[in-house]
Coordinates of N, CA and C in Angstrom, one line a residue:
L1 N 0.8 -1.2 0.0 CA 0.0 0.0 0.0 C 0.9 1.2 0.0
V2 N 0.4 2.3 -0.7 CA 1.1 3.5 -0.7 C 0.7 4.3 0.6
P3 N 1.5 5.3 1.0 CA 1.2 6.0 2.3 C -0.3 6.3 2.6
G4 N -1.0 6.7 1.6 CA -2.4 7.1 1.8 C -3.4 5.9 2.0
G5 N -2.8 4.7 1.9 CA -3.6 3.5 2.1 C -4.1 2.9 0.8
E6 N -3.9 3.5 -0.4 CA -4.3 3.0 -1.6 C -3.3 1.9 -2.1
P7 N -3.8 0.9 -2.8 CA -2.9 -0.1 -3.4 C -1.9 0.5 -4.3
S8 N -0.7 -0.1 -4.4 CA 0.3 0.3 -5.3 C -0.1 -0.1 -6.7
M9 N 0.5 0.6 -7.7 CA 0.2 0.3 -9.1 C 0.7 -1.2 -9.4
R10 N -0.1 -1.9 -10.2 CA 0.4 -3.2 -10.6 C 1.3 -3.1 -11.8
I11 N 2.1 -4.1 -12.1 CA 3.0 -4.0 -13.3 C 2.3 -3.7 -14.6
D12 N 1.1 -4.2 -14.7 CA 0.3 -4.0 -16.0 C -0.3 -2.6 -16.0
E13 N -0.2 -1.8 -15.0 CA -0.7 -0.5 -14.9 C 0.4 0.6 -15.1
V14 N 1.7 0.1 -15.1 CA 2.8 1.1 -15.2 C 2.8 1.6 -16.7
P15 N 2.8 2.9 -16.9 CA 2.9 3.4 -18.2 C 4.1 2.9 -18.9
L16 N 4.0 2.4 -20.1 CA 5.1 1.8 -20.9 C 6.2 2.8 -21.1
D17 N 5.9 4.1 -21.2 CA 7.0 5.1 -21.4 C 7.9 5.2 -20.2
W18 N 7.5 4.8 -19.0 CA 8.3 4.8 -17.8 C 9.5 3.8 -18.0
C19 N 9.3 2.8 -18.9 CA 10.3 1.8 -19.0 C 11.3 2.1 -20.1
F20 N 11.1 3.1 -20.9 CA 12.0 3.5 -22.0 C 12.5 4.9 -21.7
R21 N 13.5 5.0 -20.9 CA 14.1 6.3 -20.5 C 15.6 6.2 -20.6
P22 N 16.3 7.3 -20.6 CA 17.8 7.2 -20.4 C 18.1 6.5 -19.2
G23 N 19.3 5.9 -19.2 CA 19.7 5.1 -18.0 C 21.2 5.2 -17.7
V24 N 21.5 4.7 -16.6 CA 22.9 4.6 -16.2 C 23.2 3.3 -15.4
K25 N 24.3 2.7 -15.7 CA 24.6 1.5 -15.0 C 25.7 1.7 -14.0
L26 N 25.4 1.3 -12.7 CA 26.4 1.4 -11.6 C 27.1 0.1 -11.5
D27 N 28.4 0.0 -11.5 CA 29.1 -1.2 -11.4 C 29.6 -1.5 -10.0
F28 N 29.0 -2.5 -9.3 CA 29.4 -2.8 -8.0 C 29.9 -4.2 -7.9
R29 N 30.5 -4.8 -9.0 CA 31.0 -6.1 -9.0 C 32.2 -6.3 -8.2
H30 N 32.9 -5.3 -7.8 CA 34.1 -5.4 -7.0 C 33.8 -5.6 -5.5
F31 N 32.6 -5.5 -5.1 CA 32.2 -5.7 -3.7 C 32.1 -7.2 -3.4
A32 N 32.4 -7.6 -2.2 CA 32.3 -9.0 -1.7 C 30.8 -9.4 -1.7
D33 N 30.6 -10.7 -1.9 CA 29.2 -11.3 -1.8 C 28.6 -10.9 -0.4
G34 N 27.4 -10.5 -0.4 CA 26.7 -10.1 0.8 C 26.9 -8.7 1.2
Y35 N 27.8 -8.0 0.6 CA 28.0 -6.6 1.0 C 26.8 -5.7 0.7
V36 N 26.4 -4.9 1.6 CA 25.3 -4.0 1.4 C 25.8 -2.6 1.0
V37 N 25.5 -2.3 -0.3 CA 26.0 -1.0 -0.8 C 25.4 0.2 0.0
Q38 N 26.2 1.1 0.3 CA 25.9 2.3 1.1 C 25.8 3.5 0.2
P39 N 25.1 4.6 0.7 CA 25.0 5.8 -0.1 C 26.3 6.3 -0.6
A40 N 27.3 6.2 0.2 CA 28.6 6.7 -0.2 C 29.2 5.9 -1.3
D41 N 28.9 4.6 -1.4 CA 29.3 3.8 -2.5 C 28.7 4.3 -3.8
V42 N 27.4 4.6 -3.8 CA 26.7 5.1 -4.9 C 27.3 6.4 -5.4
E43 N 27.5 7.3 -4.4 CA 28.2 8.6 -4.8 C 29.5 8.4 -5.4
A44 N 30.3 7.5 -4.8 CA 31.7 7.3 -5.4 C 31.6 6.7 -6.8
E45 N 30.7 5.8 -7.1 CA 30.5 5.3 -8.4 C 30.1 6.3 -9.4
L46 N 29.1 7.2 -9.0 CA 28.7 8.3 -9.9 C 29.9 9.2 -10.1
A47 N 30.7 9.5 -9.1 CA 31.9 10.4 -9.4 C 32.9 9.7 -10.3
R48 N 33.0 8.4 -10.1 CA 34.0 7.6 -11.0 C 33.6 7.7 -12.4
I49 N 32.3 7.6 -12.7 CA 31.9 7.6 -14.1 C 31.5 9.0 -14.6
G50 N 31.6 10.0 -13.7 CA 31.3 11.4 -14.0 C 29.8 11.6 -14.4
H51 N 28.9 11.1 -13.6 CA 27.5 11.2 -14.0 C 26.7 11.7 -12.8
T52 N 25.7 12.5 -13.1 CA 24.7 12.9 -12.1 C 23.3 12.4 -12.5
I53 N 22.7 11.7 -11.6 CA 21.4 11.1 -11.9 C 20.3 12.2 -12.2
A54 N 19.6 12.0 -13.2 CA 18.5 13.0 -13.6 C 17.2 12.4 -13.3
P55 N 16.2 13.3 -13.1 CA 14.8 12.8 -12.8 C 14.4 11.9 -13.9
L56 N 13.7 10.8 -13.5 CA 13.1 9.8 -14.3 C 14.1 8.9 -15.0
E57 N 15.4 9.0 -14.7 CA 16.4 8.2 -15.3 C 16.4 6.8 -14.7
I58 N 16.6 5.8 -15.5 CA 16.6 4.4 -15.0 C 18.0 4.1 -14.5
V59 N 18.1 3.5 -13.3 CA 19.4 3.2 -12.7 C 19.5 1.6 -12.7
V60 N 20.5 1.1 -13.3 CA 20.7 -0.4 -13.3 C 22.0 -0.6 -12.5
V61 N 21.9 -1.6 -11.6 CA 23.0 -2.0 -10.7 C 23.6 -3.3 -11.1
N62 N 24.9 -3.3 -11.4 CA 25.6 -4.5 -11.8 C 26.3 -5.0 -10.6
T63 N 26.0 -6.3 -10.3 CA 26.7 -7.0 -9.2 C 27.4 -8.2 -9.7
S64 N 28.2 -8.9 -8.9 CA 28.8 -10.1 -9.3 C 27.9 -11.3 -9.3
A65 N 26.6 -11.1 -8.9 CA 25.7 -12.2 -8.9 C 25.5 -12.8 -10.3
G66 N 25.6 -12.1 -11.3 CA 25.4 -12.6 -12.7 C 26.4 -13.7 -13.0
A67 N 27.5 -13.7 -12.4 CA 28.5 -14.7 -12.7 C 28.1 -16.1 -12.2
R68 N 27.1 -16.1 -11.3 CA 26.6 -17.4 -10.8 C 25.3 -17.9 -11.5
Y69 N 24.8 -17.1 -12.5 CA 23.6 -17.5 -13.2 C 23.7 -18.9 -13.8
G70 N 22.7 -19.7 -13.5 CA 22.7 -21.1 -14.0 C 23.4 -22.1 -13.1
Q71 N 24.0 -21.6 -12.0 CA 24.7 -22.5 -11.1 C 23.7 -22.9 -10.0
D72 N 23.9 -24.1 -9.4 CA 23.0 -24.6 -8.4 C 22.9 -23.7 -7.1
D73 N 24.0 -23.0 -6.8 CA 24.0 -22.2 -5.6 C 23.4 -20.8 -5.9

């Protein structure tokens, strides 16, 4: 529920144009498994790539979890 008590939007109710926006990928593959990314880590990554997040921009987070895709663990 949203703060006013109304149900949140369902995925089929999300306007399609919200899914087609400029984006930025933050690379956190160097952190150890289980590490919880902190705000300072996000700020450091944005500084490293020289980017400022803009309103409505899509943020994609890259972790090392993808290396385990298809594995039993």
